Amino acid sequence: AQSVSQHNHHVILSEAASLELGCNYSYGGTVNLFWYVQYPGQHLQLLLKYFSGDPLVKGIKGFEAEFIKSKFSFNLRKPSVQWSDTAEYFCAVNAERSYNTDKLIFGTGTRLQVFP
Amino acid sequence: DAMVIQNPRYQVTQFGKPVTLSCSQTLNHNVMYWYQQKSSQAPKLLFHYYDKDFNNEADTPDNFQSRRPNTSFCFLDIRSPGLGDAAMYLCATSNGVSDIQYFGAGTRLSVL
């Protein structure tokens, strides 16, 4: 079965530090990949996605992620974090499809805390 | 403006007492999903509707049911909640294949 692993459960950084959150998935076929973010008290929202094309994708708020097919990875990066990036980050893969809908498989999430 | 709205945000019920969670959307999307998310775990898909077509996940307990009376609304019914059903329940919508999913803020269910 498809699965998604996020290596870091809790990350603590100071403002301006660089961020990389790991995500690996298990599925041998074509995948769509997502990072969702959940700010405290808010709903899950899309940070960025990869469907095809350039494996380096840019999202909102200065985030980017790189799809490395050979490593089954889709790591999230940001060169300089801000206090407002404090949130929970979920990696997700869409690998099972019926004829009309997709199924997202989520990782367990990484809680990021950024201190001023 | 919220596009996927879940009510209530917090729900407390008693062991075995039926409870209904509500989700509405203003996006006119074909698909509505219900996820269960327990503490420190990944959101887990329970079922989804494509229009009126109901699709249950194989491992979703029979205790969980859903209704979609129209495009805008979808309900999650838990017939006899157990302590293990305490969780955050997330509703999401999309337009189907290769479309992103839009999530509501969730309903946190407590079972006493």
PDB file of C-alpha atoms in Angstrom:
ATOM      1  CA  ALA A   1       0.000   0.000   0.000  1.00  0.00           C
ATOM      2  CA  GLN A   2       1.031   3.563  -0.581  1.00  0.00           C
ATOM      3  CA  SER A   3       2.553   5.383   2.372  1.00  0.00           C
ATOM      4  CA  VAL A   4       4.172   8.711   3.181  1.00  0.00           C
ATOM      5  CA  SER A   5       6.929   9.201   5.736  1.00  0.00           C
ATOM      6  CA  GLN A   6       7.893  12.484   7.297  1.00  0.00           C
ATOM      7  CA  HIS A   7      11.152  12.121   9.150  1.00  0.00           C
ATOM      8  CA  ASN A   8      10.947  15.123  11.410  1.00  0.00           C
ATOM      9  CA  HIS A   9       8.093  15.174  13.898  1.00  0.00           C
ATOM     10  CA  HIS A  10       9.049  18.407  15.626  1.00  0.00           C
ATOM     11  CA  VAL A  11      11.461  21.050  14.389  1.00  0.00           C
ATOM     12  CA  ILE A  12      12.505  24.125  16.356  1.00  0.00           C
ATOM     13  CA  LEU A  13      14.292  26.968  14.600  1.00  0.00           C
ATOM     14  CA  SER A  14      15.229  30.562  15.133  1.00  0.00           C
ATOM     15  CA  GLU A  15      14.061  33.187  12.704  1.00  0.00           C
ATOM     16  CA  ALA A  16      16.210  33.468   9.565  1.00  0.00           C
ATOM     17  CA  ALA A  17      17.378  29.874   9.853  1.00  0.00           C
ATOM     18  CA  SER A  18      17.010  27.633   6.826  1.00  0.00           C
ATOM     19  CA  LEU A  19      14.428  24.878   6.776  1.00  0.00           C
ATOM     20  CA  GLU A  20      14.274  21.486   5.143  1.00  0.00           C
ATOM     21  CA  LEU A  21      11.539  19.003   5.967  1.00  0.00           C
ATOM     22  CA  GLY A  22      11.886  15.503   4.649  1.00  0.00           C
ATOM     23  CA  CYS A  23       9.160  13.533   2.899  1.00  0.00           C
ATOM     24  CA  ASN A  24       9.433  10.097   1.310  1.00  0.00           C
ATOM     25  CA  TYR A  25       6.665   8.095  -0.276  1.00  0.00           C
ATOM     26  CA  SER A  26       6.295   4.525  -1.368  1.00  0.00           C
ATOM     27  CA  TYR A  27       4.690   4.030  -4.742  1.00  0.00           C
ATOM     28  CA  GLY A  28       6.265   2.939  -7.984  1.00  0.00           C
ATOM     29  CA  GLY A  29       3.930   4.625 -10.421  1.00  0.00           C
ATOM     30  CA  THR A  30       3.018   8.171 -11.363  1.00  0.00           C
ATOM     31  CA  VAL A  31       2.270  10.362  -8.392  1.00  0.00           C
ATOM     32  CA  ASN A  32       1.039  13.819  -7.600  1.00  0.00           C
ATOM     33  CA  LEU A  33       2.711  15.306  -4.529  1.00  0.00           C
ATOM     34  CA  PHE A  34       1.565  17.989  -2.135  1.00  0.00           C
ATOM     35  CA  TRP A  35       2.610  19.933   0.899  1.00  0.00           C
ATOM     36  CA  TYR A  36      -0.186  21.259   3.061  1.00  0.00           C
ATOM     37  CA  VAL A  37       0.231  23.633   5.989  1.00  0.00           C
ATOM     38  CA  GLN A  38      -1.977  24.086   9.026  1.00  0.00           C
ATOM     39  CA  TYR A  39      -1.446  27.282  11.007  1.00  0.00           C
ATOM     40  CA  PRO A  40      -2.608  27.245  14.630  1.00  0.00           C
ATOM     41  CA  GLY A  41      -6.384  27.158  14.786  1.00  0.00           C
ATOM     42  CA  GLN A  42      -6.793  27.209  11.020  1.00  0.00           C
ATOM     43  CA  HIS A  43      -7.662  24.758   8.277  1.00  0.00           C
ATOM     44  CA  LEU A  44      -5.276  22.749   6.166  1.00  0.00           C
ATOM     45  CA  GLN A  45      -4.260  24.750   3.129  1.00  0.00           C
ATOM     46  CA  LEU A  46      -2.157  23.966   0.111  1.00  0.00           C
ATOM     47  CA  LEU A  47       1.431  25.176   0.220  1.00  0.00           C
ATOM     48  CA  LEU A  48       2.568  23.750  -3.105  1.00  0.00           C
ATOM     49  CA  LYS A  49       2.061  20.823  -5.426  1.00  0.00           C
ATOM     50  CA  TYR A  50       3.883  18.772  -8.036  1.00  0.00           C
ATOM     51  CA  PHE A  51       2.010  17.153 -10.898  1.00  0.00           C
ATOM     52  CA  SER A  52       4.581  17.057 -13.703  1.00  0.00           C
ATOM     53  CA  GLY A  53       7.312  19.112 -15.352  1.00  0.00           C
ATOM     54  CA  ASP A  54      10.017  20.989 -13.467  1.00  0.00           C
ATOM     55  CA  PRO A  55      10.786  18.927 -10.350  1.00  0.00           C
ATOM     56  CA  LEU A  56      11.546  22.095  -8.402  1.00  0.00           C
ATOM     57  CA  VAL A  57       8.238  23.672  -7.496  1.00  0.00           C
ATOM     58  CA  LYS A  58       7.647  26.960  -5.795  1.00  0.00           C
ATOM     59  CA  GLY A  59       4.778  27.609  -3.465  1.00  0.00           C
ATOM     60  CA  ILE A  60       3.396  30.399  -1.376  1.00  0.00           C
ATOM     61  CA  LYS A  61       5.330  32.365   1.237  1.00  0.00           C
ATOM     62  CA  GLY A  62       8.767  31.534  -0.189  1.00  0.00           C
ATOM     63  CA  PHE A  63       8.503  27.760   0.171  1.00  0.00           C
ATOM     64  CA  GLU A  64       9.781  25.366  -2.457  1.00  0.00           C
ATOM     65  CA  ALA A  65      10.034  21.617  -2.810  1.00  0.00           C
ATOM     66  CA  GLU A  66      12.060  19.314  -4.988  1.00  0.00           C
ATOM     67  CA  PHE A  67      10.753  16.065  -6.414  1.00  0.00           C
ATOM     68  CA  ILE A  68      13.528  13.480  -6.732  1.00  0.00           C
ATOM     69  CA  LYS A  69      11.982  10.469  -8.403  1.00  0.00           C
ATOM     70  CA  SER A  70      14.963   8.173  -7.834  1.00  0.00           C
ATOM     71  CA  LYS A  71      14.774   8.811  -4.102  1.00  0.00           C
ATOM     72  CA  PHE A  72      10.968   8.830  -3.856  1.00  0.00           C
ATOM     73  CA  SER A  73      11.346  12.136  -2.058  1.00  0.00           C
ATOM     74  CA  PHE A  74       9.624  15.503  -2.027  1.00  0.00           C
ATOM     75  CA  ASN A  75      11.435  17.620   0.537  1.00  0.00           C
ATOM     76  CA  LEU A  76      10.184  21.046   1.530  1.00  0.00           C
ATOM     77  CA  ARG A  77      12.616  23.951   1.856  1.00  0.00           C
ATOM     78  CA  LYS A  78      12.691  27.576   2.807  1.00  0.00           C
ATOM     79  CA  PRO A  79      15.947  29.546   2.939  1.00  0.00           C
ATOM     80  CA  SER A  80      14.932  31.832   5.806  1.00  0.00           C
ATOM     81  CA  VAL A  81      12.014  31.075   8.113  1.00  0.00           C
ATOM     82  CA  GLN A  82       9.870  33.601   9.915  1.00  0.00           C
ATOM     83  CA  TRP A  83       7.989  33.422  13.178  1.00  0.00           C
ATOM     84  CA  SER A  84       4.761  33.340  11.141  1.00  0.00           C
ATOM     85  CA  ASP A  85       5.839  30.003   9.615  1.00  0.00           C
ATOM     86  CA  THR A  86       5.084  28.307  12.912  1.00  0.00           C
ATOM     87  CA  ALA A  87       2.618  25.617  11.888  1.00  0.00           C
ATOM     88  CA  GLU A  88       2.158  21.936  11.173  1.00  0.00           C
ATOM     89  CA  TYR A  89       3.281  20.751   7.750  1.00  0.00           C
ATOM     90  CA  PHE A  90       1.868  17.701   6.015  1.00  0.00           C
ATOM     91  CA  CYS A  91       3.249  15.950   2.988  1.00  0.00           C
ATOM     92  CA  ALA A  92       0.709  14.047   0.891  1.00  0.00           C
ATOM     93  CA  VAL A  93       0.730  11.829  -2.175  1.00  0.00           C
ATOM     94  CA  ASN A  94      -2.050  11.129  -4.597  1.00  0.00           C
ATOM     95  CA  ALA A  95      -1.451   7.759  -6.120  1.00  0.00           C
ATOM     96  CA  GLU A  96      -4.724   5.904  -6.124  1.00  0.00           C
ATOM     97  CA  ARG A  97      -7.387   7.082  -8.448  1.00  0.00           C
ATOM     98  CA  SER A  98     -10.786   5.896  -9.323  1.00  0.00           C
ATOM     99  CA  TYR A  99     -12.165   7.098 -12.641  1.00  0.00           C
ATOM    100  CA  ASN A 100     -13.340  10.353 -11.152  1.00  0.00           C
ATOM    101  CA  THR A 101     -11.670  11.019  -7.820  1.00  0.00           C
ATOM    102  CA  ASP A 102      -8.289  11.085  -6.137  1.00  0.00           C
ATOM    103  CA  LYS A 103      -7.210   9.737  -2.784  1.00  0.00           C
ATOM    104  CA  LEU A 104      -4.672  11.593  -0.696  1.00  0.00           C
ATOM    105  CA  ILE A 105      -2.326   9.690   1.568  1.00  0.00           C
ATOM    106  CA  PHE A 106      -0.900  11.962   4.252  1.00  0.00           C
ATOM    107  CA  GLY A 107       2.240  11.795   6.297  1.00  0.00           C
ATOM    108  CA  THR A 108       1.979  12.198  10.051  1.00  0.00           C
ATOM    109  CA  GLY A 109       3.043  15.839   9.899  1.00  0.00           C
ATOM    110  CA  THR A 110       5.938  17.942  11.145  1.00  0.00           C
ATOM    111  CA  ARG A 111       5.362  20.543  13.773  1.00  0.00           C
ATOM    112  CA  LEU A 112       7.548  23.594  13.126  1.00  0.00           C
ATOM    113  CA  GLN A 113       8.168  26.149  15.834  1.00  0.00           C
ATOM    114  CA  VAL A 114      10.041  29.319  14.938  1.00  0.00           C
ATOM    115  CA  PHE A 115      11.319  31.546  17.708  1.00  0.00           C
ATOM    116  CA  PRO A 116      12.096  35.242  17.194  1.00  0.00           C
TER     117      PRO A 116
ATOM    118  CA  ASP B   1     -13.976  33.961   3.299  1.00  0.00           C
ATOM    119  CA  ALA B   2     -14.356  30.364   4.333  1.00  0.00           C
ATOM    120  CA  MET B   3     -15.169  28.097   1.395  1.00  0.00           C
ATOM    121  CA  VAL B   4     -15.516  24.826   3.297  1.00  0.00           C
ATOM    122  CA  ILE B   5     -17.358  25.307   6.555  1.00  0.00           C
ATOM    123  CA  GLN B   6     -17.611  22.747   9.294  1.00  0.00           C
ATOM    124  CA  ASN B   7     -20.005  22.932  12.201  1.00  0.00           C
ATOM    125  CA  PRO B   8     -19.608  22.750  15.040  1.00  0.00           C
ATOM    126  CA  ARG B   9     -15.917  23.379  15.655  1.00  0.00           C
ATOM    127  CA  TYR B  10     -16.099  21.420  18.897  1.00  0.00           C
ATOM    128  CA  GLN B  11     -18.551  18.642  19.694  1.00  0.00           C
ATOM    129  CA  VAL B  12     -18.880  16.717  22.915  1.00  0.00           C
ATOM    130  CA  THR B  13     -20.988  13.593  23.009  1.00  0.00           C
ATOM    131  CA  GLN B  14     -21.563  10.709  25.342  1.00  0.00           C
ATOM    132  CA  PHE B  15     -20.443   7.165  24.771  1.00  0.00           C
ATOM    133  CA  GLY B  16     -22.992   5.511  22.502  1.00  0.00           C
ATOM    134  CA  LYS B  17     -24.992   8.670  21.779  1.00  0.00           C
ATOM    135  CA  PRO B  18     -25.384   9.336  18.047  1.00  0.00           C
ATOM    136  CA  VAL B  19     -23.751  12.472  16.747  1.00  0.00           C
ATOM    137  CA  THR B  20     -23.810  14.300  13.411  1.00  0.00           C
ATOM    138  CA  LEU B  21     -21.104  16.565  12.050  1.00  0.00           C
ATOM    139  CA  SER B  22     -21.839  19.016   9.280  1.00  0.00           C
ATOM    140  CA  CYS B  23     -19.889  20.312   6.293  1.00  0.00           C
ATOM    141  CA  SER B  24     -20.925  22.825   3.684  1.00  0.00           C
ATOM    142  CA  GLN B  25     -19.106  24.295   0.705  1.00  0.00           C
ATOM    143  CA  THR B  26     -19.442  27.352  -1.494  1.00  0.00           C
ATOM    144  CA  LEU B  27     -17.111  26.040  -4.216  1.00  0.00           C
ATOM    145  CA  ASN B  28     -19.685  23.933  -6.055  1.00  0.00           C
ATOM    146  CA  HIS B  29     -17.222  21.045  -6.138  1.00  0.00           C
ATOM    147  CA  ASN B  30     -18.273  17.585  -7.216  1.00  0.00           C
ATOM    148  CA  VAL B  31     -16.379  15.711  -4.544  1.00  0.00           C
ATOM    149  CA  MET B  32     -16.677  15.920  -0.772  1.00  0.00           C
ATOM    150  CA  TYR B  33     -14.414  13.946   1.547  1.00  0.00           C
ATOM    151  CA  TRP B  34     -14.420  13.092   5.231  1.00  0.00           C
ATOM    152  CA  TYR B  35     -11.149  12.436   7.047  1.00  0.00           C
ATOM    153  CA  GLN B  36     -10.465  11.362  10.609  1.00  0.00           C
ATOM    154  CA  GLN B  37      -7.344  12.692  12.285  1.00  0.00           C
ATOM    155  CA  LYS B  38      -6.294  11.399  15.672  1.00  0.00           C
ATOM    156  CA  SER B  39      -3.675  13.108  17.788  1.00  0.00           C
ATOM    157  CA  SER B  40      -0.195  13.009  16.223  1.00  0.00           C
ATOM    158  CA  GLN B  41      -1.449  10.929  13.299  1.00  0.00           C
ATOM    159  CA  ALA B  42      -2.023  11.574   9.631  1.00  0.00           C
ATOM    160  CA  PRO B  43      -5.511  12.445   8.380  1.00  0.00           C
ATOM    161  CA  LYS B  44      -7.165   9.213   7.285  1.00  0.00           C
ATOM    162  CA  LEU B  45      -9.835   9.112   4.593  1.00  0.00           C
ATOM    163  CA  LEU B  46     -13.133   7.635   5.772  1.00  0.00           C
ATOM    164  CA  PHE B  47     -15.227   8.043   2.609  1.00  0.00           C
ATOM    165  CA  HIS B  48     -16.102  10.445  -0.131  1.00  0.00           C
ATOM    166  CA  TYR B  49     -18.935  11.405  -2.437  1.00  0.00           C
ATOM    167  CA  TYR B  50     -18.616  12.120  -6.125  1.00  0.00           C
ATOM    168  CA  ASP B  51     -21.886  13.943  -6.669  1.00  0.00           C
ATOM    169  CA  LYS B  52     -24.341  11.443  -5.179  1.00  0.00           C
ATOM    170  CA  ASP B  53     -22.067   8.426  -5.561  1.00  0.00           C
ATOM    171  CA  PHE B  54     -20.841   7.253  -2.171  1.00  0.00           C
ATOM    172  CA  ASN B  55     -17.397   5.634  -1.894  1.00  0.00           C
ATOM    173  CA  ASN B  56     -16.509   3.988   1.387  1.00  0.00           C
ATOM    174  CA  GLU B  57     -12.925   3.137   2.332  1.00  0.00           C
ATOM    175  CA  ALA B  58     -12.506  -0.570   3.015  1.00  0.00           C
ATOM    176  CA  ASP B  59     -11.395  -0.081   6.593  1.00  0.00           C
ATOM    177  CA  THR B  60     -13.969   2.502   7.642  1.00  0.00           C
ATOM    178  CA  PRO B  61     -16.051   1.074  10.507  1.00  0.00           C
ATOM    179  CA  ASP B  62     -19.777   0.545   9.932  1.00  0.00           C
ATOM    180  CA  ASN B  63     -20.373   2.921  12.828  1.00  0.00           C
ATOM    181  CA  PHE B  64     -19.574   5.777  10.452  1.00  0.00           C
ATOM    182  CA  GLN B  65     -22.137   6.829   7.882  1.00  0.00           C
ATOM    183  CA  SER B  66     -22.511   9.808   5.595  1.00  0.00           C
ATOM    184  CA  ARG B  67     -25.216  11.706   3.775  1.00  0.00           C
ATOM    185  CA  ARG B  68     -25.035  14.238   0.987  1.00  0.00           C
ATOM    186  CA  PRO B  69     -28.499  15.722   0.429  1.00  0.00           C
ATOM    187  CA  ASN B  70     -27.250  18.236  -2.148  1.00  0.00           C
ATOM    188  CA  THR B  71     -24.044  19.580  -3.714  1.00  0.00           C
ATOM    189  CA  SER B  72     -23.365  22.002  -0.896  1.00  0.00           C
ATOM    190  CA  PHE B  73     -23.838  19.856   2.188  1.00  0.00           C
ATOM    191  CA  CYS B  74     -22.386  16.645   3.517  1.00  0.00           C
ATOM    192  CA  PHE B  75     -22.917  15.061   6.922  1.00  0.00           C
ATOM    193  CA  LEU B  76     -20.931  12.577   8.950  1.00  0.00           C
ATOM    194  CA  ASP B  77     -23.043  10.434  11.261  1.00  0.00           C
ATOM    195  CA  ILE B  78     -21.472   8.388  14.025  1.00  0.00           C
ATOM    196  CA  ARG B  79     -24.147   5.985  15.156  1.00  0.00           C
ATOM    197  CA  SER B  80     -22.655   4.847  18.462  1.00  0.00           C
ATOM    198  CA  PRO B  81     -19.500   6.787  19.305  1.00  0.00           C
ATOM    199  CA  GLY B  82     -16.863   5.005  21.286  1.00  0.00           C
ATOM    200  CA  LEU B  83     -13.940   6.476  23.173  1.00  0.00           C
ATOM    201  CA  GLY B  84     -11.719   5.560  20.256  1.00  0.00           C
ATOM    202  CA  ASP B  85     -13.705   7.820  17.935  1.00  0.00           C
ATOM    203  CA  ALA B  86     -12.523  10.963  19.683  1.00  0.00           C
ATOM    204  CA  ALA B  87     -10.617  12.812  16.985  1.00  0.00           C
ATOM    205  CA  MET B  88     -10.572  15.781  14.642  1.00  0.00           C
ATOM    206  CA  TYR B  89     -12.873  15.251  11.672  1.00  0.00           C
ATOM    207  CA  LEU B  90     -11.929  17.082   8.505  1.00  0.00           C
ATOM    208  CA  CYS B  91     -14.104  17.769   5.508  1.00  0.00           C
ATOM    209  CA  ALA B  92     -12.572  18.544   2.126  1.00  0.00           C
ATOM    210  CA  THR B  93     -13.811  19.215  -1.381  1.00  0.00           C
ATOM    211  CA  SER B  94     -12.367  19.002  -4.866  1.00  0.00           C
ATOM    212  CA  ASN B  95     -13.431  18.867  -8.480  1.00  0.00           C
ATOM    213  CA  GLY B  96     -12.110  15.344  -8.909  1.00  0.00           C
ATOM    214  CA  VAL B  97      -9.070  13.861 -10.550  1.00  0.00           C
ATOM    215  CA  SER B  98      -5.869  15.907 -10.296  1.00  0.00           C
ATOM    216  CA  ASP B  99      -7.595  18.753  -8.498  1.00  0.00           C
ATOM    217  CA  ILE B 100      -6.361  19.950  -5.150  1.00  0.00           C
ATOM    218  CA  GLN B 101      -8.483  19.424  -2.075  1.00  0.00           C
ATOM    219  CA  TYR B 102      -9.795  22.329  -0.024  1.00  0.00           C
ATOM    220  CA  PHE B 103     -10.225  21.677   3.658  1.00  0.00           C
ATOM    221  CA  GLY B 104     -12.515  22.959   6.355  1.00  0.00           C
ATOM    222  CA  ALA B 105     -11.237  23.908   9.790  1.00  0.00           C
ATOM    223  CA  GLY B 106     -12.403  20.611  11.250  1.00  0.00           C
ATOM    224  CA  THR B 107     -14.643  19.491  14.084  1.00  0.00           C
ATOM    225  CA  ARG B 108     -12.969  18.206  17.213  1.00  0.00           C
ATOM    226  CA  LEU B 109     -15.077  15.433  18.701  1.00  0.00           C
ATOM    227  CA  SER B 110     -14.806  14.434  22.333  1.00  0.00           C
ATOM    228  CA  VAL B 111     -16.529  11.318  23.660  1.00  0.00           C
ATOM    229  CA  LEU B 112     -17.251  11.143  27.385  1.00  0.00           C
TER     230      LEU B 112
END
